[in-house]
PDB file of C-alpha atoms and ligand atoms in Angstrom:
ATOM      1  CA  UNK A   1      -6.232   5.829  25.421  1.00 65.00           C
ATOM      2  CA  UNK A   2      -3.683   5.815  22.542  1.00 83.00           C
ATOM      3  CA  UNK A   3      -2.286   9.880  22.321  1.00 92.00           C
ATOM      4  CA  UNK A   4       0.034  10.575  19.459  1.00 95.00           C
ATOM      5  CA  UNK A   5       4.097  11.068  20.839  1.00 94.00           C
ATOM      6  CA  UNK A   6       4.419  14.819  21.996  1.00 95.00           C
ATOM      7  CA  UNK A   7       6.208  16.733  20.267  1.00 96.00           C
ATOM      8  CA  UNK A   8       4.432  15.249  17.350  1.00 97.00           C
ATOM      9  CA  UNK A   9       6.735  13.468  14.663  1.00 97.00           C
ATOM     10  CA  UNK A  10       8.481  15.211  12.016  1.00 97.00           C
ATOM     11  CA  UNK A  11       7.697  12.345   9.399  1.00 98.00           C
ATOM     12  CA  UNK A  12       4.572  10.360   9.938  1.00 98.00           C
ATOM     13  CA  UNK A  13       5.377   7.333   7.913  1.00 98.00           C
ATOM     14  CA  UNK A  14       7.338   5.890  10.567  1.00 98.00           C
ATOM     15  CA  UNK A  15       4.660   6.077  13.221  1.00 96.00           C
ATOM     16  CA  UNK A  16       2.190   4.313  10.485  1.00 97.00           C
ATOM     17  CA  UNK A  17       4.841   1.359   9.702  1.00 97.00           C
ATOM     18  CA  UNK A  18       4.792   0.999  13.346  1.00 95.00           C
ATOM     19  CA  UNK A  19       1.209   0.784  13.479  1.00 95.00           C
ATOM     20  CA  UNK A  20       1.119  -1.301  10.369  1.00 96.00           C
ATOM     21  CA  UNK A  21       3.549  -4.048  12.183  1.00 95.00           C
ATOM     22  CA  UNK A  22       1.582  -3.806  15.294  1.00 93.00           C
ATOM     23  CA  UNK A  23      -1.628  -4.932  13.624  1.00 93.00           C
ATOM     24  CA  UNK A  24      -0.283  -7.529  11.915  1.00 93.00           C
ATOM     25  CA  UNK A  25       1.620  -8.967  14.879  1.00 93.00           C
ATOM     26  CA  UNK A  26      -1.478  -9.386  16.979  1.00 90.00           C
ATOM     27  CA  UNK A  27      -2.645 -11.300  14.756  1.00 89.00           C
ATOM     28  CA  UNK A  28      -6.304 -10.286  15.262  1.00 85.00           C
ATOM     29  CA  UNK A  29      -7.130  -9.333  11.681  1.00 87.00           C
ATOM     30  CA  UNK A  30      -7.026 -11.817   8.407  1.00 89.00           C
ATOM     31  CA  UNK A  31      -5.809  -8.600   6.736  1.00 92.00           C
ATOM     32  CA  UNK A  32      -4.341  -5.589   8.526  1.00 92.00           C
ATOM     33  CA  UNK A  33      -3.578  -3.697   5.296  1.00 97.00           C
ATOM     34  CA  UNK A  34      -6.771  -3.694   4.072  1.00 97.00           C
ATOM     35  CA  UNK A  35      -6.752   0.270   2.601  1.00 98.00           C
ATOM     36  CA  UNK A  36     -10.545   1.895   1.400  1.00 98.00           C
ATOM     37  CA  UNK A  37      -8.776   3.309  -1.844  1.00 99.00           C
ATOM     38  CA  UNK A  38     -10.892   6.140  -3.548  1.00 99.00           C
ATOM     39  CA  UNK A  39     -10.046   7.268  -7.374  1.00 98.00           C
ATOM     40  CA  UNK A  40     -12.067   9.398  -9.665  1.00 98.00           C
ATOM     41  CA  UNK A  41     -12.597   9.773 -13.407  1.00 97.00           C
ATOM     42  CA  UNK A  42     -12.062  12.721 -15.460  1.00 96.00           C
ATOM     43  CA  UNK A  43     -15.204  14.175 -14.392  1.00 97.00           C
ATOM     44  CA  UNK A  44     -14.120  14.071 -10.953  1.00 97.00           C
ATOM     45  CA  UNK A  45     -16.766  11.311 -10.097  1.00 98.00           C
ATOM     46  CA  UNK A  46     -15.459   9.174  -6.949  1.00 98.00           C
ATOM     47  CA  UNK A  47     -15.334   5.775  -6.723  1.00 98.00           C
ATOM     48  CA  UNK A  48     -13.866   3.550  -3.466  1.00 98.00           C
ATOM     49  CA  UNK A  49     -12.953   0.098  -3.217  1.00 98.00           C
ATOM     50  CA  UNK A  50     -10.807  -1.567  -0.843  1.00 98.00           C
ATOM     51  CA  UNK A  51      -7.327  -3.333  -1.683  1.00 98.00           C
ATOM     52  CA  UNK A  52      -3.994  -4.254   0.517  1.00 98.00           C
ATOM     53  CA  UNK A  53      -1.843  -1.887   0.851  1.00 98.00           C
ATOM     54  CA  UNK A  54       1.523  -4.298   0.475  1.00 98.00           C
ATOM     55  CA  UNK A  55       4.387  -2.007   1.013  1.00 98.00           C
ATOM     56  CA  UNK A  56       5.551   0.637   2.576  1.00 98.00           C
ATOM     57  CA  UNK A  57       8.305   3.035   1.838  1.00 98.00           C
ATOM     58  CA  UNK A  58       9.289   5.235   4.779  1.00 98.00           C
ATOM     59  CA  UNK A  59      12.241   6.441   3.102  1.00 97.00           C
ATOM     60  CA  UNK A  60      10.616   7.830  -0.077  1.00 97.00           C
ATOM     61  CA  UNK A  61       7.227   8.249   1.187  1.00 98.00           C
ATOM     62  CA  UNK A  62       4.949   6.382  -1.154  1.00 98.00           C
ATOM     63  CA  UNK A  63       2.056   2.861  -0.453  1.00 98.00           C
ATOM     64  CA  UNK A  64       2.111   0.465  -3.033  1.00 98.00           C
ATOM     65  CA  UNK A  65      -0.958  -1.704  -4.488  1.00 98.00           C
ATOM     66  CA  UNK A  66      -1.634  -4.554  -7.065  1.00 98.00           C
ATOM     67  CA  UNK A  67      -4.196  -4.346  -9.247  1.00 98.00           C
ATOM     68  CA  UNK A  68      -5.284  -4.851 -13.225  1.00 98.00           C
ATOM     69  CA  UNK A  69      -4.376  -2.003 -14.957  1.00 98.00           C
ATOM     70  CA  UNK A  70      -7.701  -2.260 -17.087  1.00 98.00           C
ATOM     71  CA  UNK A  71      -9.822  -2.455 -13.976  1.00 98.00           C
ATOM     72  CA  UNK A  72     -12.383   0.440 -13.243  1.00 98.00           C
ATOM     73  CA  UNK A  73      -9.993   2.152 -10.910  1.00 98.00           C
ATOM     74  CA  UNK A  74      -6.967   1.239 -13.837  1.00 98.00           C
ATOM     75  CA  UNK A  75      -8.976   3.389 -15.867  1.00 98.00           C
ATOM     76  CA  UNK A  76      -9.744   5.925 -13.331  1.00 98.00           C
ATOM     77  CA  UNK A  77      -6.254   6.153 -12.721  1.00 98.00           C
ATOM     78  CA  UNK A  78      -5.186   6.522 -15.925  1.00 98.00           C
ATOM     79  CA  UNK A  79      -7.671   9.699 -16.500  1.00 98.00           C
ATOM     80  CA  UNK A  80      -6.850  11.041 -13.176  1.00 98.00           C
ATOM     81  CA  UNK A  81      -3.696  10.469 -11.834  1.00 98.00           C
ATOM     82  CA  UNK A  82      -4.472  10.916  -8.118  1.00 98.00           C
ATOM     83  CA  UNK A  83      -5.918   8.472  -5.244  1.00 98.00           C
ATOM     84  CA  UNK A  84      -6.855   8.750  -1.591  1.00 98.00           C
ATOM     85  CA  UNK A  85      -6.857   6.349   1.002  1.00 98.00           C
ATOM     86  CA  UNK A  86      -8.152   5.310   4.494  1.00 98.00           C
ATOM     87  CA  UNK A  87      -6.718   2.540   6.952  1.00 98.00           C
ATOM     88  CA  UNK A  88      -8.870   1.770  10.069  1.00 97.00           C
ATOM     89  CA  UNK A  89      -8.153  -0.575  12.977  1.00 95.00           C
ATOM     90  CA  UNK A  90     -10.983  -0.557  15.123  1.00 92.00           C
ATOM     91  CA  UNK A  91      -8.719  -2.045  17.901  1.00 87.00           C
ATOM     92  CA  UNK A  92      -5.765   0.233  17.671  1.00 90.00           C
ATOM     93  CA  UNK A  93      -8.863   3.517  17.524  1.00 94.00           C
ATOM     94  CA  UNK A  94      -6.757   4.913  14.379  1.00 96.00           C
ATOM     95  CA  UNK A  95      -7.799   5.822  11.182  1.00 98.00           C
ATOM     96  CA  UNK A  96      -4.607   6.723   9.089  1.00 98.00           C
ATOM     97  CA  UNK A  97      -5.777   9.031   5.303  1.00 98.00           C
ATOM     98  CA  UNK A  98      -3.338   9.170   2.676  1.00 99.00           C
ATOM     99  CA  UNK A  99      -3.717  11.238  -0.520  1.00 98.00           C
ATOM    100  CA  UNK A 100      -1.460  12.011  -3.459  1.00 98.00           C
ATOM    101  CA  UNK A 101      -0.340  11.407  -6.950  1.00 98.00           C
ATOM    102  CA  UNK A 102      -0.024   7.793  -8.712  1.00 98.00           C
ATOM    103  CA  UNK A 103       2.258   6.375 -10.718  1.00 98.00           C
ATOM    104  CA  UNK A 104       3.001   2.254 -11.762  1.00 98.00           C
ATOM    105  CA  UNK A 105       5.330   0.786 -10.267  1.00 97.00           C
ATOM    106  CA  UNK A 106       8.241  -0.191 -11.875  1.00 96.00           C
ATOM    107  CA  UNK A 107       8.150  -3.238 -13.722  1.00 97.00           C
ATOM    108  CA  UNK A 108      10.854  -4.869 -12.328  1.00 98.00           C
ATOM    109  CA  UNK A 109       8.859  -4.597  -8.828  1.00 97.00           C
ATOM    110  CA  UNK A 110       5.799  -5.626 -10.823  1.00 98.00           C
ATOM    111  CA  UNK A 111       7.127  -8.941 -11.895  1.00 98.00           C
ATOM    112  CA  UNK A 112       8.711  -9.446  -8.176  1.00 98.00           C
ATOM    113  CA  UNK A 113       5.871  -9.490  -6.262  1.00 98.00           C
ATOM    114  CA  UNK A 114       3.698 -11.283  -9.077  1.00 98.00           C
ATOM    115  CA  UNK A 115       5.874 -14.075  -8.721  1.00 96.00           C
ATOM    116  CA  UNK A 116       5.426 -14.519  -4.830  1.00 96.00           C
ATOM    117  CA  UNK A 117       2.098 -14.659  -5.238  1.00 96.00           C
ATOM    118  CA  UNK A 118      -0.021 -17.907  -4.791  1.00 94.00           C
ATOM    119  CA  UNK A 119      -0.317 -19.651  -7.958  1.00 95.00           C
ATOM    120  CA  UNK A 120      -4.213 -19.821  -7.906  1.00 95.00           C
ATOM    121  CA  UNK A 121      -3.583 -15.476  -7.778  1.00 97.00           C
ATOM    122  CA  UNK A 122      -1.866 -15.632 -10.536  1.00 97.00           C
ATOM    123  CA  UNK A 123      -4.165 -17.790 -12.716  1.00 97.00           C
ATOM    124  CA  UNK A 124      -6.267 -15.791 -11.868  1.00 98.00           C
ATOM    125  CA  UNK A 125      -4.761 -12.669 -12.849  1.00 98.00           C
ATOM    126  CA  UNK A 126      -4.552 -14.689 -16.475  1.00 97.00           C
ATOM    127  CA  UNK A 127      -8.263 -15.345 -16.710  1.00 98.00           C
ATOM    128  CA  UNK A 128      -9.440 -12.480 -15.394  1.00 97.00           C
ATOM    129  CA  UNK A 129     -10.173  -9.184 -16.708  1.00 97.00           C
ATOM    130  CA  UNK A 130     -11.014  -7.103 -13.544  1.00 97.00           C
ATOM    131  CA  UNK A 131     -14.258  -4.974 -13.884  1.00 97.00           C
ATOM    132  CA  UNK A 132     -14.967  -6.280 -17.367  1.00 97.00           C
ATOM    133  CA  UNK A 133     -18.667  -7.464 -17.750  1.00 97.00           C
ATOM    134  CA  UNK A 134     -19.285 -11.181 -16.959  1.00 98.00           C
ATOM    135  CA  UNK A 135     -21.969 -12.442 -18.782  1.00 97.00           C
ATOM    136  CA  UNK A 136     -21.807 -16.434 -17.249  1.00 98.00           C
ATOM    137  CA  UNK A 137     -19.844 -16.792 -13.992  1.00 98.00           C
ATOM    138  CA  UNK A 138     -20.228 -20.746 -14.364  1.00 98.00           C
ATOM    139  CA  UNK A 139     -18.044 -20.209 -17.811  1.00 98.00           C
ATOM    140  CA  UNK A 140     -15.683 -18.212 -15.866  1.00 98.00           C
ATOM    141  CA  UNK A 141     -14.917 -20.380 -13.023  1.00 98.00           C
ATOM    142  CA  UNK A 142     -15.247 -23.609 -15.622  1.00 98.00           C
ATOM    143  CA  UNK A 143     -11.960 -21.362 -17.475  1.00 98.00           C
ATOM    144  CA  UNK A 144     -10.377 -21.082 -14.207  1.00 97.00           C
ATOM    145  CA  UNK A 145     -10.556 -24.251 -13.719  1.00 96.00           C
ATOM    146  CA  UNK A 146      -9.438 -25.252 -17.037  1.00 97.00           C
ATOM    147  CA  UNK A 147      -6.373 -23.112 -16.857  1.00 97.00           C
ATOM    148  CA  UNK A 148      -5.448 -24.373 -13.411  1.00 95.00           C
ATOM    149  CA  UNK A 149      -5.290 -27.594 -15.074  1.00 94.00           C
ATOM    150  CA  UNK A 150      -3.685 -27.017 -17.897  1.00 94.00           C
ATOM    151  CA  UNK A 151      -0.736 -25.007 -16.127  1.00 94.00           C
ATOM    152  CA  UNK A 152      -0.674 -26.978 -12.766  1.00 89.00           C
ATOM    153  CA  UNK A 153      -2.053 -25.885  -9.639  1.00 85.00           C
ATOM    154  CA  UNK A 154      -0.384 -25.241  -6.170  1.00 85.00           C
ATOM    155  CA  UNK A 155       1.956 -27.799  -5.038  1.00 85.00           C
ATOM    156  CA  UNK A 156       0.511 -28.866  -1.182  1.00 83.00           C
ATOM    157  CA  UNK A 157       1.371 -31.739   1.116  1.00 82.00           C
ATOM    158  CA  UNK A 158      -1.434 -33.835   0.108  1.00 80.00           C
ATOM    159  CA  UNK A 159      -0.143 -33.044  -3.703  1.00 79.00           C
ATOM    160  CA  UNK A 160       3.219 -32.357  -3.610  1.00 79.00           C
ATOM    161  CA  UNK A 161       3.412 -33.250  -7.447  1.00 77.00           C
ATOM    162  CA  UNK A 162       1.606 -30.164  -8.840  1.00 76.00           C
ATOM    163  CA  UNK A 163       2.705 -27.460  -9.852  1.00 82.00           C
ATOM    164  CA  UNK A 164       3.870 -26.673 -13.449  1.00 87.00           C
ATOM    165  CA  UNK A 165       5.952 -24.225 -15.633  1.00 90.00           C
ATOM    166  CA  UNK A 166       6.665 -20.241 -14.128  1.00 91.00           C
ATOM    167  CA  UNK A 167       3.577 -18.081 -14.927  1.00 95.00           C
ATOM    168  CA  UNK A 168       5.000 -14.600 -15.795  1.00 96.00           C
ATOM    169  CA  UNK A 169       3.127 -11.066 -14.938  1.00 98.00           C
ATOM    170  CA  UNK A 170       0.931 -10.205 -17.892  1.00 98.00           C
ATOM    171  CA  UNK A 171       1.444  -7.021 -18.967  1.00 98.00           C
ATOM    172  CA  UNK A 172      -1.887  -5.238 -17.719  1.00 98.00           C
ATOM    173  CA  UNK A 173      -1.343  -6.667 -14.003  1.00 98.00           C
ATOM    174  CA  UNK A 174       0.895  -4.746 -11.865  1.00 98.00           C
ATOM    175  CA  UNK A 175       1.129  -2.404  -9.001  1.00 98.00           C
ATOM    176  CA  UNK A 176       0.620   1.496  -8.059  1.00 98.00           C
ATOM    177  CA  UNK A 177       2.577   3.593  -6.080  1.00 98.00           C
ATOM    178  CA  UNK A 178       0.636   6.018  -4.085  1.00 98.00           C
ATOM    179  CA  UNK A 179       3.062   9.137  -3.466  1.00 98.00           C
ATOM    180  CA  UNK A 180       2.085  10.740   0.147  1.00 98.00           C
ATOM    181  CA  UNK A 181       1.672  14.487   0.148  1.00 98.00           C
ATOM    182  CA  UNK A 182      -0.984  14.293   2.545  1.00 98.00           C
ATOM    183  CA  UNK A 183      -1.257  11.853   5.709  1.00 98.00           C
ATOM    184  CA  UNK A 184      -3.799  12.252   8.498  1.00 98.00           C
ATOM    185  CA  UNK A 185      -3.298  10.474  11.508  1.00 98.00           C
ATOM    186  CA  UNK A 186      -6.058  10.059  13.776  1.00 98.00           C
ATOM    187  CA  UNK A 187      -6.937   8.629  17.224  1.00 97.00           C
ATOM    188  CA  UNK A 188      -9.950   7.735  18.774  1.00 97.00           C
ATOM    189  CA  UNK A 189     -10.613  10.076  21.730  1.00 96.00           C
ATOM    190  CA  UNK A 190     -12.957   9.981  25.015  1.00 95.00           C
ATOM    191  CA  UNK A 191     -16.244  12.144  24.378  1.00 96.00           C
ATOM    192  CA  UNK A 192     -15.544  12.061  20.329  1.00 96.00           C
ATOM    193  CA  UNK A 193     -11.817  14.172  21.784  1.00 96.00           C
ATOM    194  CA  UNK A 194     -10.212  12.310  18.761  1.00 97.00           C
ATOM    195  CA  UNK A 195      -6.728  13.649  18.160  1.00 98.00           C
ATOM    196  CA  UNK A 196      -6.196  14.748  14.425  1.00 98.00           C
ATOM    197  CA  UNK A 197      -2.899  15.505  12.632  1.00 98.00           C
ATOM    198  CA  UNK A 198      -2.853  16.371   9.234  1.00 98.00           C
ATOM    199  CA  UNK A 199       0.600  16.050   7.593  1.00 98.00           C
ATOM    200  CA  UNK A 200       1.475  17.925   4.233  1.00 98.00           C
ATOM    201  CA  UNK A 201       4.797  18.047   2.166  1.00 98.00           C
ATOM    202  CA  UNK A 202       5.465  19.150  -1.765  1.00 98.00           C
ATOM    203  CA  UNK A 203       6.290  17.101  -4.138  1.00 98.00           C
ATOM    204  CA  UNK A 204       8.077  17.574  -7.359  1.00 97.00           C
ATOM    205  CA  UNK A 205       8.245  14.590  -9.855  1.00 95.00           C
ATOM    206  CA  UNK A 206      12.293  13.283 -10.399  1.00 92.00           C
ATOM    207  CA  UNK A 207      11.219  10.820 -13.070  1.00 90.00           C
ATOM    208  CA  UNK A 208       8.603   7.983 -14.387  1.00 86.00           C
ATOM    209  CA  UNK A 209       8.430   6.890 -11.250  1.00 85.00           C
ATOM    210  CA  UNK A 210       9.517   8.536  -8.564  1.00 93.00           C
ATOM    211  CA  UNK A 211       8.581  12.444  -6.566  1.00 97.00           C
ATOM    212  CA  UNK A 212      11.106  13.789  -4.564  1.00 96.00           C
ATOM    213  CA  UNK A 213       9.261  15.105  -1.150  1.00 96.00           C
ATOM    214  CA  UNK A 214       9.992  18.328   0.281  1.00 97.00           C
ATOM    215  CA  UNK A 215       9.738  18.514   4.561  1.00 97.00           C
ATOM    216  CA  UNK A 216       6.521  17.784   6.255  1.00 98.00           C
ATOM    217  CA  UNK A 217       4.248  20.273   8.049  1.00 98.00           C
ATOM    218  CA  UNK A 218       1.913  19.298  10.443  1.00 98.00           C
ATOM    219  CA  UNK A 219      -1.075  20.968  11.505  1.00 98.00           C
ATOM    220  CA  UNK A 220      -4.012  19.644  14.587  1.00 98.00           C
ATOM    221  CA  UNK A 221      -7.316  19.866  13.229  1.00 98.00           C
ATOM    222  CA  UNK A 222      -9.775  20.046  15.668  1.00 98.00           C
ATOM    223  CA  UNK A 223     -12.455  16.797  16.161  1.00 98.00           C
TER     224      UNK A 223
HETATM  225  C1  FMN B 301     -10.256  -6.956   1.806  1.00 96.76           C
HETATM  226  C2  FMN B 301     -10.191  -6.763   0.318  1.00 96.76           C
HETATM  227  C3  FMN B 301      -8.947  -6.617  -0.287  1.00 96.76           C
HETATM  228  C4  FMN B 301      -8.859  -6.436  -1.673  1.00 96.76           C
HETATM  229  N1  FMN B 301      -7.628  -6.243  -2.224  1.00 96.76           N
HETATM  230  C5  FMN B 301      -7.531  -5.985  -3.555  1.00 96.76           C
HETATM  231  C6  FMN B 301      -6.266  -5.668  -4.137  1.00 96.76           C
HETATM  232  O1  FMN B 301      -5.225  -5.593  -3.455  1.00 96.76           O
HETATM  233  N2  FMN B 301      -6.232  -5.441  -5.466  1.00 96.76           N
HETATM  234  C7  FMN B 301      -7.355  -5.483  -6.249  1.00 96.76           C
HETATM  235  O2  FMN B 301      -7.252  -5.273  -7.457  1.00 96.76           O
HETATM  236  N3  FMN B 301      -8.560  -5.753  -5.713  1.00 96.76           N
HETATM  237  C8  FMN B 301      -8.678  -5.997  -4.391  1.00 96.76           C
HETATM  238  N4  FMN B 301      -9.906  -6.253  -3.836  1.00 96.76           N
HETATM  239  C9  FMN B 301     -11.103  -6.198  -4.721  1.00 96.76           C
HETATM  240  C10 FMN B 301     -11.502  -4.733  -4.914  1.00 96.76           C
HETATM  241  O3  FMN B 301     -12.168  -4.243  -3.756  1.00 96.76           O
HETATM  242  C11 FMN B 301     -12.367  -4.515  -6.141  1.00 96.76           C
HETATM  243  O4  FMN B 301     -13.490  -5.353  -6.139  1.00 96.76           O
HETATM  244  C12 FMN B 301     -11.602  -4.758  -7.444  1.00 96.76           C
HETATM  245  O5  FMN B 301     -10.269  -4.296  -7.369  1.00 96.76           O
HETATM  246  C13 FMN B 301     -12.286  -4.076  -8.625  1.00 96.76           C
HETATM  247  O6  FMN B 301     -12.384  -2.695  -8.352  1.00 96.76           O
HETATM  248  P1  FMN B 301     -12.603  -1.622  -9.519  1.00 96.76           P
HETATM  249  O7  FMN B 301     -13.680  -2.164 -10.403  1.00 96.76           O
HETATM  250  O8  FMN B 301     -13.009  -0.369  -8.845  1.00 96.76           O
HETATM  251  O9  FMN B 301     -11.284  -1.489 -10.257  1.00 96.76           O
HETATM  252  C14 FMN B 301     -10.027  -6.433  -2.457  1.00 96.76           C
HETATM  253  C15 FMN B 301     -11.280  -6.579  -1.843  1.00 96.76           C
HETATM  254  C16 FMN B 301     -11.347  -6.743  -0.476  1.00 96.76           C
HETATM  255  C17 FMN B 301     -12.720  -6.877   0.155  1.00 96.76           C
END
């Protein structure tokens, strides 16, 4: 059985990059940052959906996502600037929750990661406005399909030829940075013994972008 180190960590972000790398080097799951991400609107309704969690920053203390900015949980976000979320790896027996205030990411980052994405992503990310009603899914995939042809899909070894000019980051694409001022780290026990650690820390907002995070403080909670 996994047991958290004794004394406990001071920071828990390095313990979950560990984790994080684990997963993914086993090699077991198609996508070891998959993160159940909850927002709410202004009436405090939830909503949860899952998306990858595609970097961590141990230094500052914050999870980026990507997303459309117009989606449902754009819109959430933009009425209610806060957003919880919950790893699981059923192999590892940890559950890892995350909470705190969101903010964009800066653009610059925006535009970095857009452009290492696959080109059918980012075509996509053209013709598709997230969580918008669909009234013919046919028409949408014929557009797709249209647009992949007209701009020039993935170059592969069978068609090393396509390809076509650099598709930039529309505006309303772009990514969220979940600031952590509350992390729960939890570990499958014997006899439902899980071990629970709820980590909390201040933080006070610097600028646009970025929270400056006061120490940690840890507390067990009991199973
Ligand atoms: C494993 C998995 C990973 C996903 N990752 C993302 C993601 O990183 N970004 C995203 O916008 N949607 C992602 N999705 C789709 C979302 O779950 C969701 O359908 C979409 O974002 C629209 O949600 P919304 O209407 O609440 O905004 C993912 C879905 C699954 C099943």
């Amino acid at each position: 059985m996994r047991t958290l180190p004794r004394p406990l960590p001071k920071d828990p972000l390095p313990l979950l990059e560990q984790w994080l790398a684990a997963v993914a080097a086993s090699g077991q799951l198609r996508n070891p940052n998959t993160m159940a991400l909850a927002t709410a609107d202004a009436q405090g309704r939830p909503a949860v959906r899952m998306v990858l969690l595609k970097h961590l920053s141990v230094a500052a203390g914050f999870a980026v996502f990507y997303t459309h900015y117009g989606s449902r949980k754009g819109r959430e976000l933009d009425a209610n600037a806060r957003a919880a979320g919950a790893l699981y790896w059923e192999e590892l027996g940890v559950q890892v929750r995350l909470e705190g205030p969101v903010v964009r990411s800066p653009e610059a980052e925006s535009d970095a990661y857009f452009a290492t994405r696959p080109r059918g992503s980012r075509i996509n990310a053209l013709v598709s406005q997230q969580s918008s009603p669909l009234e013919d899914f046919d028409a949408f995939l014929r557009t797709m399909r249209e647009t992949v042809e007209e701009l020039g899909a993935e170059p592969t070894e069978a068609s090393p030829e396509a390809g076509g000019p650099a598709i930039g980051r529309p505006a309303y694409w772009g990514g969220y940075r979940l600031w952590l001022e509350g992390v729960e780290l939890w570990l499958e026990g014997i006899d439902r013994c899980h071990e629970r650690v709820r980590y909390e820390r201040t933080l006070t907002r610097d600028d646009a972008w970025t929270f400056c995070g006061g120490a940690w403080r840890s507390q067990r909670l009991q199973p």
